[in-house]
């Protein structure tokens, strides 16, 4: 039996482990439910989802677990890209479209945020987590009035303070090591690249709500290290990308499973927003143009068909192979086994560590 | 009483805490001796030192402590800078020389490495640590034959393996958060920016010698976190820059004490080698030219008078304000008190954490 933390009590879970709400269809109902059934907090990565589709998936998760789970949504930001920028990006992407045999690429953006929140309330989802910013005050109040716990994302101390001031119940402190998109919303991406070892204690010192450590954590060692830094729990993304229940593409899973700590880079080429993934040809090709690409989510829409078709054609050189900096610690296992192995290992580390003085 | 680790047994110390051998005169005999007398391992940062001067300082340390201490030296690398590059850099630096009233700047390089190692053997220094690479095999053998323990530096798993293969007794795994110079010697700096949370467990899994965690660690939380990641000890630099015994310039100490987690950047403008410091005017001014600057240590020599004179004239905008990413955790205290506070706090964290399951 794990000792309760303020985080596990807050969320009504047993293990202080959150599966990150990775968007793009990685977080199947099976994955979310498996993590929650094993005592952690599964999260549906609903960032890009149509609200009705999201509701269907939420219903499916509920059929598979009676435990709490989270839905992760993206807070919309300002888009200031010009049509010249969009045209220029479209032009840059033409060779990839041609090679992959794609007819057309659409930069269309659907605004889904408020409708997603309505569905989350309608479905009595227990936890709603936010990436890329803070929701408007009226929505925070509405969600809280419906007894939904709110988790924000911070990449700096300042962002953590803003999250607490806005009324979040907990914060994910996302370190530099983390795979996928940076949650940065208040300041430059460059200034917000703070390693997990530095970020967590400095955030813990400045907020009173529970802090969840994220970035590079993939096993019991990372879990215990995070707790020692003052975190009340951890969030893991990459560790679950390679799980049996994840619907990450085969090439993506294989890339992580065979990768090393020095293989990832930060890129905004896929989406217009900075994210960490395994370096490949597309990232290298686009690197010189990163500063001029259209904002997220326009660039994301523009590259959508490329990523999708590249996966079907098994061309990982054009796929977004999101990964944190600890891929050597990845394993292809059931989510339940990943979690139970962590508990067993954590137990064993602490036993051999007692008394340390 | 602290539990012994393989590292503390190896080095004959009580606390698994190494004070980093920061060059440039920060590590006074008082600091090195204070850390060793308090049970840790003090280190003289001898990187740039004249061998005779170094010997005098070693003798002074020995008068202040009978405990083991280390001397840190820089392994010389290849220098491939052209005279055109050196001239161009000299030209770029002219405005700073003028503003600070400096007559001349010298790019002169003294080769001191082997003479330093001779003195280290002559003085029976207990521990020799290396930065920027691996010493030649014959020197490793010679030092070991004199019963000197050797500590190498690694910023990737590959570099850690090379250190073990070369015969090092322990390795400092230097994470991305670390202040000052990157120890990278086998591969690009860009690919070797691995966060401490990711680097330590992945290194621990691939070597059998003790691993010392470094980067962002400044208090008991970082110490315990590192131990949980599998490290046998930690190395702290920034935490000791602000100590009473450090001879870091007043402006440098104040910059760290008032800084935040997002204030540092990586720069090669001061020395020709990538290092982390608090962002300032000189770094910003030189950023566009970083790719064309002469190699370390030429650029280091070229900027030496600028840094020295800027300190005298109290102009931190031209000084190298090395710092890791955890400056909010810094404190202006005696080294002994920094260490004893860590032990007390570590004890208290672990007590409140037992039993955690």
JSON list of C-alpha atoms in Angstrom, two decimals, chain B residues 64-230:
[
{"chain": "B", "resi": 64, "resn": "UNK", "atom": "CA", "xyz": [44.24, 23.49, 6.51]},
{"chain": "B", "resi": 65, "resn": "UNK", "atom": "CA", "xyz": [43.02, 19.89, 6.25]},
{"chain": "B", "resi": 66, "resn": "UNK", "atom": "CA", "xyz": [44.29, 16.37, 6.71]},
{"chain": "B", "resi": 67, "resn": "UNK", "atom": "CA", "xyz": [41.26, 14.97, 4.92]},
{"chain": "B", "resi": 68, "resn": "UNK", "atom": "CA", "xyz": [41.28, 13.89, 1.27]},
{"chain": "B", "resi": 69, "resn": "UNK", "atom": "CA", "xyz": [40.71, 16.56, -1.37]},
{"chain": "B", "resi": 70, "resn": "UNK", "atom": "CA", "xyz": [40.84, 16.64, -5.17]},
{"chain": "B", "resi": 71, "resn": "UNK", "atom": "CA", "xyz": [42.62, 18.69, -7.79]},
{"chain": "B", "resi": 72, "resn": "UNK", "atom": "CA", "xyz": [40.69, 19.22, -11.00]},
{"chain": "B", "resi": 73, "resn": "UNK", "atom": "CA", "xyz": [42.64, 19.63, -14.24]},
{"chain": "B", "resi": 74, "resn": "UNK", "atom": "CA", "xyz": [41.69, 20.28, -17.86]},
{"chain": "B", "resi": 75, "resn": "UNK", "atom": "CA", "xyz": [42.65, 17.72, -20.48]},
{"chain": "B", "resi": 76, "resn": "UNK", "atom": "CA", "xyz": [44.04, 19.63, -23.48]},
{"chain": "B", "resi": 77, "resn": "UNK", "atom": "CA", "xyz": [42.18, 19.18, -26.75]},
{"chain": "B", "resi": 78, "resn": "UNK", "atom": "CA", "xyz": [42.94, 19.87, -30.38]},
{"chain": "B", "resi": 79, "resn": "UNK", "atom": "CA", "xyz": [43.08, 23.51, -31.37]},
{"chain": "B", "resi": 80, "resn": "UNK", "atom": "CA", "xyz": [42.27, 24.16, -35.00]},
{"chain": "B", "resi": 81, "resn": "UNK", "atom": "CA", "xyz": [41.60, 27.89, -35.05]},
{"chain": "B", "resi": 82, "resn": "UNK", "atom": "CA", "xyz": [43.11, 29.93, -37.85]},
{"chain": "B", "resi": 83, "resn": "UNK", "atom": "CA", "xyz": [44.87, 33.24, -37.36]},
{"chain": "B", "resi": 84, "resn": "UNK", "atom": "CA", "xyz": [42.03, 34.81, -39.37]},
{"chain": "B", "resi": 85, "resn": "UNK", "atom": "CA", "xyz": [39.58, 33.59, -36.73]},
{"chain": "B", "resi": 86, "resn": "UNK", "atom": "CA", "xyz": [41.75, 34.91, -33.93]},
{"chain": "B", "resi": 87, "resn": "UNK", "atom": "CA", "xyz": [42.12, 38.28, -35.65]},
{"chain": "B", "resi": 88, "resn": "UNK", "atom": "CA", "xyz": [38.36, 38.48, -36.22]},
{"chain": "B", "resi": 89, "resn": "UNK", "atom": "CA", "xyz": [37.66, 37.73, -32.57]},
{"chain": "B", "resi": 90, "resn": "UNK", "atom": "CA", "xyz": [40.23, 40.29, -31.47]},
{"chain": "B", "resi": 91, "resn": "UNK", "atom": "CA", "xyz": [38.44, 42.84, -33.61]},
{"chain": "B", "resi": 92, "resn": "UNK", "atom": "CA", "xyz": [35.07, 41.93, -32.10]},
{"chain": "B", "resi": 93, "resn": "UNK", "atom": "CA", "xyz": [36.51, 42.38, -28.61]},
{"chain": "B", "resi": 94, "resn": "UNK", "atom": "CA", "xyz": [38.05, 45.83, -29.27]},
{"chain": "B", "resi": 95, "resn": "UNK", "atom": "CA", "xyz": [35.01, 47.84, -28.11]},
{"chain": "B", "resi": 96, "resn": "UNK", "atom": "CA", "xyz": [35.05, 46.05, -24.73]},
{"chain": "B", "resi": 97, "resn": "UNK", "atom": "CA", "xyz": [38.80, 46.54, -24.31]},
{"chain": "B", "resi": 98, "resn": "UNK", "atom": "CA", "xyz": [38.33, 50.21, -25.08]},
{"chain": "B", "resi": 99, "resn": "UNK", "atom": "CA", "xyz": [35.41, 50.69, -22.72]},
{"chain": "B", "resi": 100, "resn": "UNK", "atom": "CA", "xyz": [37.29, 48.97, -19.90]},
{"chain": "B", "resi": 101, "resn": "UNK", "atom": "CA", "xyz": [40.54, 50.82, -20.65]},
{"chain": "B", "resi": 102, "resn": "UNK", "atom": "CA", "xyz": [42.53, 47.66, -21.41]},
{"chain": "B", "resi": 103, "resn": "UNK", "atom": "CA", "xyz": [45.71, 48.17, -23.46]},
{"chain": "B", "resi": 104, "resn": "UNK", "atom": "CA", "xyz": [46.18, 44.73, -24.88]},
{"chain": "B", "resi": 105, "resn": "UNK", "atom": "CA", "xyz": [44.64, 41.27, -24.89]},
{"chain": "B", "resi": 106, "resn": "UNK", "atom": "CA", "xyz": [46.77, 38.18, -25.30]},
{"chain": "B", "resi": 107, "resn": "UNK", "atom": "CA", "xyz": [45.74, 34.91, -26.88]},
{"chain": "B", "resi": 108, "resn": "UNK", "atom": "CA", "xyz": [48.76, 33.17, -25.40]},
{"chain": "B", "resi": 109, "resn": "UNK", "atom": "CA", "xyz": [48.25, 29.56, -24.31]},
{"chain": "B", "resi": 110, "resn": "UNK", "atom": "CA", "xyz": [50.48, 27.85, -21.80]},
{"chain": "B", "resi": 111, "resn": "UNK", "atom": "CA", "xyz": [50.58, 24.10, -21.90]},
{"chain": "B", "resi": 112, "resn": "UNK", "atom": "CA", "xyz": [50.50, 23.05, -18.27]},
{"chain": "B", "resi": 113, "resn": "UNK", "atom": "CA", "xyz": [48.75, 19.67, -18.18]},
{"chain": "B", "resi": 114, "resn": "UNK", "atom": "CA", "xyz": [51.65, 17.23, -17.72]},
{"chain": "B", "resi": 115, "resn": "UNK", "atom": "CA", "xyz": [53.48, 19.50, -15.30]},
{"chain": "B", "resi": 116, "resn": "UNK", "atom": "CA", "xyz": [50.29, 19.78, -13.25]},
{"chain": "B", "resi": 117, "resn": "UNK", "atom": "CA", "xyz": [50.02, 15.99, -13.08]},
{"chain": "B", "resi": 118, "resn": "UNK", "atom": "CA", "xyz": [53.66, 15.77, -11.96]},
{"chain": "B", "resi": 119, "resn": "UNK", "atom": "CA", "xyz": [52.98, 18.18, -9.12]},
{"chain": "B", "resi": 120, "resn": "UNK", "atom": "CA", "xyz": [49.82, 16.27, -8.15]},
{"chain": "B", "resi": 121, "resn": "UNK", "atom": "CA", "xyz": [51.90, 13.11, -7.81]},
{"chain": "B", "resi": 122, "resn": "UNK", "atom": "CA", "xyz": [54.68, 14.94, -5.98]},
{"chain": "B", "resi": 123, "resn": "UNK", "atom": "CA", "xyz": [52.20, 16.35, -3.47]},
{"chain": "B", "resi": 124, "resn": "UNK", "atom": "CA", "xyz": [50.45, 12.99, -2.92]},
{"chain": "B", "resi": 125, "resn": "UNK", "atom": "CA", "xyz": [47.08, 14.53, -3.72]},
{"chain": "B", "resi": 126, "resn": "UNK", "atom": "CA", "xyz": [44.49, 11.83, -3.03]},
{"chain": "B", "resi": 127, "resn": "UNK", "atom": "CA", "xyz": [42.09, 12.51, -5.90]},
{"chain": "B", "resi": 128, "resn": "UNK", "atom": "CA", "xyz": [42.59, 13.91, -9.39]},
{"chain": "B", "resi": 129, "resn": "UNK", "atom": "CA", "xyz": [39.55, 14.83, -11.45]},
{"chain": "B", "resi": 130, "resn": "UNK", "atom": "CA", "xyz": [39.48, 15.56, -15.18]},
{"chain": "B", "resi": 131, "resn": "UNK", "atom": "CA", "xyz": [37.36, 17.82, -17.34]},
{"chain": "B", "resi": 132, "resn": "UNK", "atom": "CA", "xyz": [37.20, 18.09, -21.16]},
{"chain": "B", "resi": 133, "resn": "UNK", "atom": "CA", "xyz": [38.39, 14.58, -21.89]},
{"chain": "B", "resi": 134, "resn": "UNK", "atom": "CA", "xyz": [40.51, 11.62, -20.96]},
{"chain": "B", "resi": 135, "resn": "UNK", "atom": "CA", "xyz": [44.21, 11.81, -20.08]},
{"chain": "B", "resi": 136, "resn": "UNK", "atom": "CA", "xyz": [46.70, 9.66, -22.03]},
{"chain": "B", "resi": 137, "resn": "UNK", "atom": "CA", "xyz": [46.94, 6.05, -20.88]},
{"chain": "B", "resi": 138, "resn": "UNK", "atom": "CA", "xyz": [50.49, 6.44, -19.54]},
{"chain": "B", "resi": 139, "resn": "UNK", "atom": "CA", "xyz": [49.40, 9.24, -17.22]},
{"chain": "B", "resi": 140, "resn": "UNK", "atom": "CA", "xyz": [46.43, 7.21, -15.99]},
{"chain": "B", "resi": 141, "resn": "UNK", "atom": "CA", "xyz": [48.81, 4.37, -15.16]},
{"chain": "B", "resi": 142, "resn": "UNK", "atom": "CA", "xyz": [51.30, 6.69, -13.47]},
{"chain": "B", "resi": 143, "resn": "UNK", "atom": "CA", "xyz": [48.65, 8.37, -11.32]},
{"chain": "B", "resi": 144, "resn": "UNK", "atom": "CA", "xyz": [47.12, 5.04, -10.34]},
{"chain": "B", "resi": 145, "resn": "UNK", "atom": "CA", "xyz": [50.55, 3.61, -9.52]},
{"chain": "B", "resi": 146, "resn": "UNK", "atom": "CA", "xyz": [50.81, 6.49, -7.04]},
{"chain": "B", "resi": 147, "resn": "UNK", "atom": "CA", "xyz": [47.49, 5.47, -5.49]},
{"chain": "B", "resi": 148, "resn": "UNK", "atom": "CA", "xyz": [45.68, 8.57, -6.74]},
{"chain": "B", "resi": 149, "resn": "UNK", "atom": "CA", "xyz": [41.97, 8.06, -7.35]},
{"chain": "B", "resi": 150, "resn": "UNK", "atom": "CA", "xyz": [40.73, 9.33, -10.71]},
{"chain": "B", "resi": 151, "resn": "UNK", "atom": "CA", "xyz": [37.39, 10.94, -11.48]},
{"chain": "B", "resi": 152, "resn": "UNK", "atom": "CA", "xyz": [36.32, 11.68, -15.05]},
{"chain": "B", "resi": 153, "resn": "UNK", "atom": "CA", "xyz": [33.49, 13.79, -16.45]},
{"chain": "B", "resi": 154, "resn": "UNK", "atom": "CA", "xyz": [30.78, 12.59, -18.85]},
{"chain": "B", "resi": 155, "resn": "UNK", "atom": "CA", "xyz": [27.84, 14.37, -20.45]},
{"chain": "B", "resi": 156, "resn": "UNK", "atom": "CA", "xyz": [26.49, 11.35, -22.35]},
{"chain": "B", "resi": 157, "resn": "UNK", "atom": "CA", "xyz": [26.27, 7.60, -21.82]},
{"chain": "B", "resi": 158, "resn": "UNK", "atom": "CA", "xyz": [28.94, 7.10, -24.48]},
{"chain": "B", "resi": 159, "resn": "UNK", "atom": "CA", "xyz": [31.36, 9.42, -22.67]},
{"chain": "B", "resi": 160, "resn": "UNK", "atom": "CA", "xyz": [30.69, 7.59, -19.41]},
{"chain": "B", "resi": 161, "resn": "UNK", "atom": "CA", "xyz": [31.57, 4.27, -21.04]},
{"chain": "B", "resi": 162, "resn": "UNK", "atom": "CA", "xyz": [34.79, 5.79, -22.46]},
{"chain": "B", "resi": 163, "resn": "UNK", "atom": "CA", "xyz": [35.69, 7.02, -18.97]},
{"chain": "B", "resi": 164, "resn": "UNK", "atom": "CA", "xyz": [35.20, 3.57, -17.48]},
{"chain": "B", "resi": 165, "resn": "UNK", "atom": "CA", "xyz": [37.17, 1.91, -20.28]},
{"chain": "B", "resi": 166, "resn": "UNK", "atom": "CA", "xyz": [40.02, 4.37, -19.74]},
{"chain": "B", "resi": 167, "resn": "UNK", "atom": "CA", "xyz": [40.31, 3.31, -16.12]},
{"chain": "B", "resi": 168, "resn": "UNK", "atom": "CA", "xyz": [38.61, 6.13, -14.20]},
{"chain": "B", "resi": 169, "resn": "UNK", "atom": "CA", "xyz": [37.57, 5.16, -10.66]},
{"chain": "B", "resi": 170, "resn": "UNK", "atom": "CA", "xyz": [34.37, 7.21, -10.75]},
{"chain": "B", "resi": 171, "resn": "UNK", "atom": "CA", "xyz": [32.48, 9.47, -13.17]},
{"chain": "B", "resi": 172, "resn": "UNK", "atom": "CA", "xyz": [30.74, 12.77, -12.75]},
{"chain": "B", "resi": 173, "resn": "UNK", "atom": "CA", "xyz": [27.61, 12.64, -14.91]},
{"chain": "B", "resi": 174, "resn": "UNK", "atom": "CA", "xyz": [27.17, 16.32, -15.76]},
{"chain": "B", "resi": 175, "resn": "UNK", "atom": "CA", "xyz": [23.59, 17.17, -16.64]},
{"chain": "B", "resi": 176, "resn": "UNK", "atom": "CA", "xyz": [22.33, 20.03, -18.79]},
{"chain": "B", "resi": 177, "resn": "UNK", "atom": "CA", "xyz": [21.40, 22.10, -15.72]},
{"chain": "B", "resi": 178, "resn": "UNK", "atom": "CA", "xyz": [25.03, 22.42, -14.60]},
{"chain": "B", "resi": 179, "resn": "UNK", "atom": "CA", "xyz": [26.68, 25.82, -14.45]},
{"chain": "B", "resi": 180, "resn": "UNK", "atom": "CA", "xyz": [30.03, 26.65, -16.05]},
{"chain": "B", "resi": 181, "resn": "UNK", "atom": "CA", "xyz": [31.71, 24.67, -18.78]},
{"chain": "B", "resi": 182, "resn": "UNK", "atom": "CA", "xyz": [30.23, 21.54, -20.32]},
{"chain": "B", "resi": 183, "resn": "UNK", "atom": "CA", "xyz": [32.64, 18.61, -19.96]},
{"chain": "B", "resi": 184, "resn": "UNK", "atom": "CA", "xyz": [31.65, 17.29, -23.38]},
{"chain": "B", "resi": 185, "resn": "UNK", "atom": "CA", "xyz": [34.59, 15.72, -25.23]},
{"chain": "B", "resi": 186, "resn": "UNK", "atom": "CA", "xyz": [33.15, 13.11, -27.56]},
{"chain": "B", "resi": 187, "resn": "UNK", "atom": "CA", "xyz": [30.50, 14.54, -29.83]},
{"chain": "B", "resi": 188, "resn": "UNK", "atom": "CA", "xyz": [28.72, 17.83, -30.32]},
{"chain": "B", "resi": 189, "resn": "UNK", "atom": "CA", "xyz": [27.75, 20.09, -27.46]},
{"chain": "B", "resi": 190, "resn": "UNK", "atom": "CA", "xyz": [24.23, 20.28, -28.88]},
{"chain": "B", "resi": 191, "resn": "UNK", "atom": "CA", "xyz": [23.69, 16.52, -28.67]},
{"chain": "B", "resi": 192, "resn": "UNK", "atom": "CA", "xyz": [25.16, 16.34, -25.18]},
{"chain": "B", "resi": 193, "resn": "UNK", "atom": "CA", "xyz": [22.62, 18.55, -23.41]},
{"chain": "B", "resi": 194, "resn": "UNK", "atom": "CA", "xyz": [21.00, 15.79, -21.36]},
{"chain": "B", "resi": 195, "resn": "UNK", "atom": "CA", "xyz": [19.00, 16.76, -18.27]},
{"chain": "B", "resi": 196, "resn": "UNK", "atom": "CA", "xyz": [20.29, 15.33, -14.99]},
{"chain": "B", "resi": 197, "resn": "UNK", "atom": "CA", "xyz": [17.07, 13.38, -14.40]},
{"chain": "B", "resi": 198, "resn": "UNK", "atom": "CA", "xyz": [17.59, 11.57, -17.71]},
{"chain": "B", "resi": 199, "resn": "UNK", "atom": "CA", "xyz": [21.38, 11.33, -17.75]},
{"chain": "B", "resi": 200, "resn": "UNK", "atom": "CA", "xyz": [22.04, 9.76, -14.36]},
{"chain": "B", "resi": 201, "resn": "UNK", "atom": "CA", "xyz": [19.93, 6.56, -14.54]},
{"chain": "B", "resi": 202, "resn": "UNK", "atom": "CA", "xyz": [20.90, 5.92, -18.16]},
{"chain": "B", "resi": 203, "resn": "UNK", "atom": "CA", "xyz": [24.61, 6.25, -17.26]},
{"chain": "B", "resi": 204, "resn": "UNK", "atom": "CA", "xyz": [24.21, 4.13, -14.11]},
{"chain": "B", "resi": 205, "resn": "UNK", "atom": "CA", "xyz": [22.72, 1.34, -16.22]},
{"chain": "B", "resi": 206, "resn": "UNK", "atom": "CA", "xyz": [25.76, 1.23, -18.52]},
{"chain": "B", "resi": 207, "resn": "UNK", "atom": "CA", "xyz": [28.81, 1.48, -16.24]},
{"chain": "B", "resi": 208, "resn": "UNK", "atom": "CA", "xyz": [29.91, -0.35, -13.14]},
{"chain": "B", "resi": 209, "resn": "UNK", "atom": "CA", "xyz": [32.03, 2.38, -11.51]},
{"chain": "B", "resi": 210, "resn": "UNK", "atom": "CA", "xyz": [30.36, 4.85, -9.11]},
{"chain": "B", "resi": 211, "resn": "UNK", "atom": "CA", "xyz": [28.44, 7.69, -10.75]},
{"chain": "B", "resi": 212, "resn": "UNK", "atom": "CA", "xyz": [28.37, 11.19, -9.27]},
{"chain": "B", "resi": 213, "resn": "UNK", "atom": "CA", "xyz": [25.35, 13.29, -10.28]},
{"chain": "B", "resi": 214, "resn": "UNK", "atom": "CA", "xyz": [25.90, 16.93, -11.22]},
{"chain": "B", "resi": 215, "resn": "UNK", "atom": "CA", "xyz": [23.66, 19.66, -12.62]},
{"chain": "B", "resi": 216, "resn": "UNK", "atom": "CA", "xyz": [21.02, 21.64, -10.76]},
{"chain": "B", "resi": 217, "resn": "UNK", "atom": "CA", "xyz": [21.73, 20.02, -7.39]},
{"chain": "B", "resi": 218, "resn": "UNK", "atom": "CA", "xyz": [21.97, 22.55, -4.56]},
{"chain": "B", "resi": 219, "resn": "UNK", "atom": "CA", "xyz": [20.29, 21.11, -1.48]},
{"chain": "B", "resi": 220, "resn": "UNK", "atom": "CA", "xyz": [19.23, 17.95, 0.35]},
{"chain": "B", "resi": 221, "resn": "UNK", "atom": "CA", "xyz": [16.40, 17.39, -2.11]},
{"chain": "B", "resi": 222, "resn": "UNK", "atom": "CA", "xyz": [18.81, 17.23, -5.03]},
{"chain": "B", "resi": 223, "resn": "UNK", "atom": "CA", "xyz": [21.17, 15.02, -3.04]},
{"chain": "B", "resi": 224, "resn": "UNK", "atom": "CA", "xyz": [18.48, 12.48, -2.18]},
{"chain": "B", "resi": 225, "resn": "UNK", "atom": "CA", "xyz": [16.97, 12.63, -5.67]},
{"chain": "B", "resi": 226, "resn": "UNK", "atom": "CA", "xyz": [20.38, 11.83, -7.14]},
{"chain": "B", "resi": 227, "resn": "UNK", "atom": "CA", "xyz": [20.84, 8.88, -4.80]},
{"chain": "B", "resi": 228, "resn": "UNK", "atom": "CA", "xyz": [17.41, 7.56, -5.83]},
{"chain": "B", "resi": 229, "resn": "UNK", "atom": "CA", "xyz": [18.47, 7.82, -9.49]},
{"chain": "B", "resi": 230, "resn": "UNK", "atom": "CA", "xyz": [21.33, 5.47, -8.70]}
]
